[in-house]
Amino acid sequence: IMDLRRLLALALIGAQAAALRSPAVHTRRRVLGKAALALCGSPWAAHAAGENVITKDEAKILKAGMISRYDEPGQETEESLRNQEIRRQMAAAVKAKASEFETKVAAVEQATTEGAFVSAADELGKYITFESRVPEGVKVPELVKRLRIAKNGARVDKKGQPIKNQLPQKRISCGPGVRSDVKCFSPGAEAEAAYLALVEEIRKVTPMLPQATAAF
């Protein structure tokens, strides 16, 4: 076994040494494969010497020389400048959408009456329906959690203390199957319906993935 390992190591060293003279760039895995073929006496062995391998540090040097070459001051081309402007416009559009969406979500959270909650939830639902999606980067489970907490009037500050002026909750009957010592509350039938309708709109535009459906 030791002789086999020694022969494989010698074949690999030979392949890497010859690789330094070749302009082609391939992965270390491919060179290892060629070295193994050389060890076995394969007719592909001669081709192994023509392969090249670069280290991780060498790859970083090459990458640094290739990226943003035309984006350096004084070296821009018309195409690179046009692409930069397109990227800036796209980033600005994404940021604007995210800001508009967050404003509507915050309106739902900050509602202090049932009517205000219903109105804000309807506006957010219409926005989602019109866009046919939630903005890029929005995590659906966290979004639904925020809306549910707002509906239940259970928002807290960074210290974990209840926030004042939240959506009022009314004592309701818990219904059958609930222990008598459990107290149930609701912001009202209209608020409950508005919340369910909003969640349904989110569900419609959300890919049916485990991390998404877990929120509902």
Short mmCIF file of C-alpha atoms in Angstrom, two decimals:
data_model
loop_
_atom_site.label_atom_id
_atom_site.label_comp_id
_atom_site.label_asym_id
_atom_site.label_seq_id
_atom_site.Cartn_x
_atom_site.Cartn_y
_atom_site.Cartn_z
CA ILE A 1 0.00 0.00 0.00
CA MET A 2 2.86 2.37 0.87
CA ASP A 3 4.47 1.77 -2.54
CA LEU A 4 1.16 2.53 -4.24
CA ARG A 5 0.83 5.81 -2.32
CA ARG A 6 4.43 6.75 -3.14
CA LEU A 7 3.87 6.10 -6.85
CA LEU A 8 0.66 8.16 -6.81
CA ALA A 9 2.45 11.04 -5.10
CA LEU A 10 5.29 10.94 -7.64
CA ALA A 11 2.82 10.90 -10.52
CA LEU A 12 0.95 13.87 -9.07
CA ILE A 13 4.15 15.87 -8.57
CA GLY A 14 5.13 15.18 -12.16
CA ALA A 15 1.75 16.29 -13.46
CA GLN A 16 1.79 19.50 -11.43
CA ALA A 17 5.33 20.36 -12.46
CA ALA A 18 4.48 19.93 -16.12
CA ALA A 19 1.27 21.91 -15.59
CA LEU A 20 3.19 25.09 -14.86
CA ARG A 21 4.22 25.23 -18.52
CA SER A 22 0.62 25.08 -19.80
CA PRO A 23 -1.73 28.08 -20.18
CA ALA A 24 -4.82 25.96 -19.63
CA VAL A 25 -6.46 26.21 -16.20
CA HIS A 26 -8.27 23.25 -14.66
CA THR A 27 -9.18 22.12 -11.18
CA ARG A 28 -6.94 20.28 -8.78
CA ARG A 29 -9.43 17.42 -8.79
CA ARG A 30 -8.94 16.94 -12.53
CA VAL A 31 -5.16 16.89 -12.13
CA LEU A 32 -5.50 14.26 -9.41
CA GLY A 33 -7.56 12.16 -11.79
CA LYS A 34 -4.94 12.51 -14.53
CA ALA A 35 -2.20 11.56 -12.10
CA ALA A 36 -4.12 8.43 -11.15
CA LEU A 37 -4.46 7.54 -14.83
CA ALA A 38 -0.74 8.04 -15.27
CA LEU A 39 -0.07 5.70 -12.36
CA CYS A 40 -2.22 3.01 -13.96
CA GLY A 41 -0.41 3.31 -17.27
CA SER A 42 -3.48 4.63 -19.06
CA PRO A 43 -3.07 5.96 -22.62
CA TRP A 44 -4.45 9.24 -21.22
CA ALA A 45 -1.38 9.56 -19.01
CA ALA A 46 0.54 11.66 -21.53
CA HIS A 47 -2.33 14.14 -21.61
CA ALA A 48 -2.02 14.62 -17.84
CA ALA A 49 1.17 16.61 -18.29
CA GLY A 50 -0.72 19.16 -20.36
CA GLU A 51 -3.16 20.02 -17.57
CA ASN A 52 -2.65 22.92 -15.20
CA VAL A 53 -3.57 23.48 -11.58
CA ILE A 54 -3.58 26.64 -9.50
CA THR A 55 -3.60 27.07 -5.76
CA LYS A 56 -6.24 28.96 -3.81
CA ASP A 57 -3.94 31.96 -3.41
CA GLU A 58 -3.15 31.98 -7.13
CA ALA A 59 -6.87 31.90 -7.89
CA LYS A 60 -7.41 34.97 -5.70
CA ILE A 61 -4.71 36.84 -7.58
CA LEU A 62 -6.28 35.96 -10.93
CA LYS A 63 -9.75 36.91 -9.68
CA ALA A 64 -8.53 40.28 -8.44
CA GLY A 65 -7.09 40.99 -11.87
CA MET A 66 -10.27 40.09 -13.73
CA ILE A 67 -13.01 41.75 -11.66
CA SER A 68 -13.94 45.40 -12.14
CA ARG A 69 -11.12 46.08 -14.58
CA TYR A 70 -13.35 48.44 -16.57
CA ASP A 71 -14.91 49.97 -13.46
CA GLU A 72 -11.70 51.59 -12.27
CA PRO A 73 -11.57 55.40 -12.64
CA GLY A 74 -10.35 56.35 -16.07
CA GLN A 75 -10.82 52.86 -17.52
CA GLU A 76 -14.62 52.77 -17.89
CA THR A 77 -16.15 51.80 -21.20
CA GLU A 78 -19.51 52.90 -22.54
CA GLU A 79 -20.92 49.45 -21.85
CA SER A 80 -19.61 49.27 -18.29
CA LEU A 81 -20.97 52.72 -17.50
CA ARG A 82 -24.35 51.72 -18.90
CA ASN A 83 -24.34 48.53 -16.82
CA GLN A 84 -23.41 50.47 -13.70
CA GLU A 85 -26.35 52.81 -14.24
CA ILE A 86 -28.71 49.86 -14.76
CA ARG A 87 -27.48 48.28 -11.53
CA ARG A 88 -27.98 51.54 -9.64
CA GLN A 89 -31.52 51.92 -11.00
CA MET A 90 -32.40 48.34 -10.11
CA ALA A 91 -31.01 48.70 -6.59
CA ALA A 92 -32.90 51.97 -6.11
CA ALA A 93 -36.15 50.37 -7.33
CA VAL A 94 -35.76 47.41 -4.96
CA LYS A 95 -35.03 49.75 -2.06
CA ALA A 96 -38.05 51.92 -2.88
CA LYS A 97 -40.35 48.89 -3.04
CA ALA A 98 -39.05 47.59 0.26
CA SER A 99 -39.54 50.99 1.90
CA GLU A 100 -43.10 51.33 0.58
CA PHE A 101 -43.96 47.83 1.74
CA GLU A 102 -42.49 48.39 5.21
CA THR A 103 -44.55 51.56 5.57
CA LYS A 104 -47.74 49.59 4.91
CA VAL A 105 -46.76 46.82 7.31
CA ALA A 106 -45.96 49.41 9.98
CA ALA A 107 -49.43 50.95 9.48
CA VAL A 108 -50.98 47.59 10.37
CA GLU A 109 -48.75 47.26 13.42
CA GLN A 110 -49.47 50.76 14.67
CA ALA A 111 -53.26 50.55 14.36
CA THR A 112 -54.94 51.37 17.69
CA THR A 113 -58.56 50.82 16.64
CA GLU A 114 -60.31 47.99 14.88
CA GLY A 115 -61.27 50.27 11.99
CA ALA A 116 -57.68 51.46 11.52
CA PHE A 117 -56.44 47.87 11.58
CA VAL A 118 -58.98 46.77 8.96
CA SER A 119 -58.14 49.72 6.71
CA ALA A 120 -54.37 49.18 6.97
CA ALA A 121 -54.68 45.43 6.42
CA ASP A 122 -56.83 46.00 3.34
CA GLU A 123 -54.28 48.45 1.91
CA LEU A 124 -51.44 46.01 2.47
CA GLY A 125 -53.45 43.20 0.90
CA LYS A 126 -54.22 45.30 -2.19
CA TYR A 127 -50.54 46.18 -2.55
CA ILE A 128 -49.53 42.50 -2.39
CA THR A 129 -52.24 41.55 -4.89
CA PHE A 130 -51.17 44.28 -7.31
CA GLU A 131 -47.49 43.37 -7.10
CA SER A 132 -48.26 39.63 -7.13
CA ARG A 133 -45.45 39.14 -4.63
CA VAL A 134 -43.86 40.40 -1.47
CA PRO A 135 -40.72 42.50 -2.02
CA GLU A 136 -37.38 40.82 -2.51
CA GLY A 137 -35.69 40.02 0.78
CA VAL A 138 -38.87 39.93 2.88
CA LYS A 139 -39.03 36.78 5.01
CA VAL A 140 -42.60 35.54 4.92
CA PRO A 141 -42.58 33.73 8.30
CA GLU A 142 -41.36 36.90 10.03
CA LEU A 143 -43.89 39.03 8.14
CA VAL A 144 -46.82 36.83 9.15
CA LYS A 145 -45.55 36.74 12.73
CA ARG A 146 -45.46 40.56 12.86
CA LEU A 147 -49.01 40.78 11.52
CA ARG A 148 -50.30 38.15 13.95
CA ILE A 149 -48.66 39.87 16.92
CA ALA A 150 -50.15 43.21 15.82
CA LYS A 151 -53.61 41.65 15.51
CA ASN A 152 -53.30 40.17 19.00
CA GLY A 153 -52.04 43.46 20.48
CA ALA A 154 -48.94 41.68 21.76
CA ARG A 155 -46.12 43.86 20.45
CA VAL A 156 -43.15 44.41 22.77
CA ASP A 157 -40.16 46.74 22.72
CA LYS A 158 -36.50 45.73 22.56
CA LYS A 159 -36.52 45.12 26.33
CA GLY A 160 -39.46 42.76 26.05
CA GLN A 161 -41.92 45.20 27.61
CA PRO A 162 -45.44 45.61 26.13
CA ILE A 163 -45.78 48.62 23.84
CA LYS A 164 -48.45 51.14 24.77
CA ASN A 165 -51.33 52.11 22.50
CA GLN A 166 -51.83 48.80 20.73
CA LEU A 167 -54.93 47.28 19.15
CA PRO A 168 -57.47 46.80 21.98
CA GLN A 169 -58.51 43.24 22.79
CA LYS A 170 -61.97 42.17 23.92
CA ARG A 171 -62.74 39.20 26.14
CA ILE A 172 -64.55 36.50 24.16
CA SER A 173 -65.81 32.99 24.72
CA CYS A 174 -63.13 30.41 24.01
CA GLY A 175 -65.61 27.93 22.66
CA PRO A 176 -65.94 24.20 23.28
CA GLY A 177 -62.90 22.11 24.12
CA VAL A 178 -61.05 24.88 25.97
CA ARG A 179 -60.40 24.71 29.72
CA SER A 180 -62.55 26.95 31.87
CA ASP A 181 -59.52 28.70 33.37
CA VAL A 182 -58.29 29.90 29.93
CA LYS A 183 -59.08 33.47 28.92
CA CYS A 184 -59.51 34.29 25.23
CA PHE A 185 -59.36 37.71 23.59
CA SER A 186 -59.96 39.17 20.13
CA PRO A 187 -59.65 42.60 18.50
CA GLY A 188 -63.08 42.08 16.95
CA ALA A 189 -64.74 40.09 14.19
CA GLU A 190 -63.86 42.61 11.46
CA ALA A 191 -60.21 42.73 12.47
CA GLU A 192 -60.03 38.93 12.56
CA ALA A 193 -61.56 38.71 9.08
CA ALA A 194 -59.20 41.38 7.71
CA TYR A 195 -56.21 39.52 9.14
CA LEU A 196 -57.30 36.20 7.62
CA ALA A 197 -57.90 37.84 4.22
CA LEU A 198 -54.45 39.45 4.34
CA VAL A 199 -52.74 36.18 5.24
CA GLU A 200 -54.58 34.48 2.39
CA GLU A 201 -53.24 37.07 -0.07
CA ILE A 202 -49.72 36.48 1.21
CA ARG A 203 -50.22 32.74 0.82
CA LYS A 204 -51.29 33.15 -2.82
CA VAL A 205 -48.10 34.94 -3.84
CA THR A 206 -45.75 32.87 -1.71
CA PRO A 207 -43.96 29.82 -3.17
CA MET A 208 -45.20 26.71 -1.46
CA LEU A 209 -41.95 25.90 0.31
CA PRO A 210 -41.62 24.50 3.87
CA GLN A 211 -40.01 27.68 5.18
CA ALA A 212 -42.88 29.72 3.73
CA THR A 213 -45.88 27.58 4.66
CA ALA A 214 -44.60 27.15 8.22
CA ALA A 215 -45.72 30.71 8.90
CA PHE A 216 -49.43 30.04 8.25
#
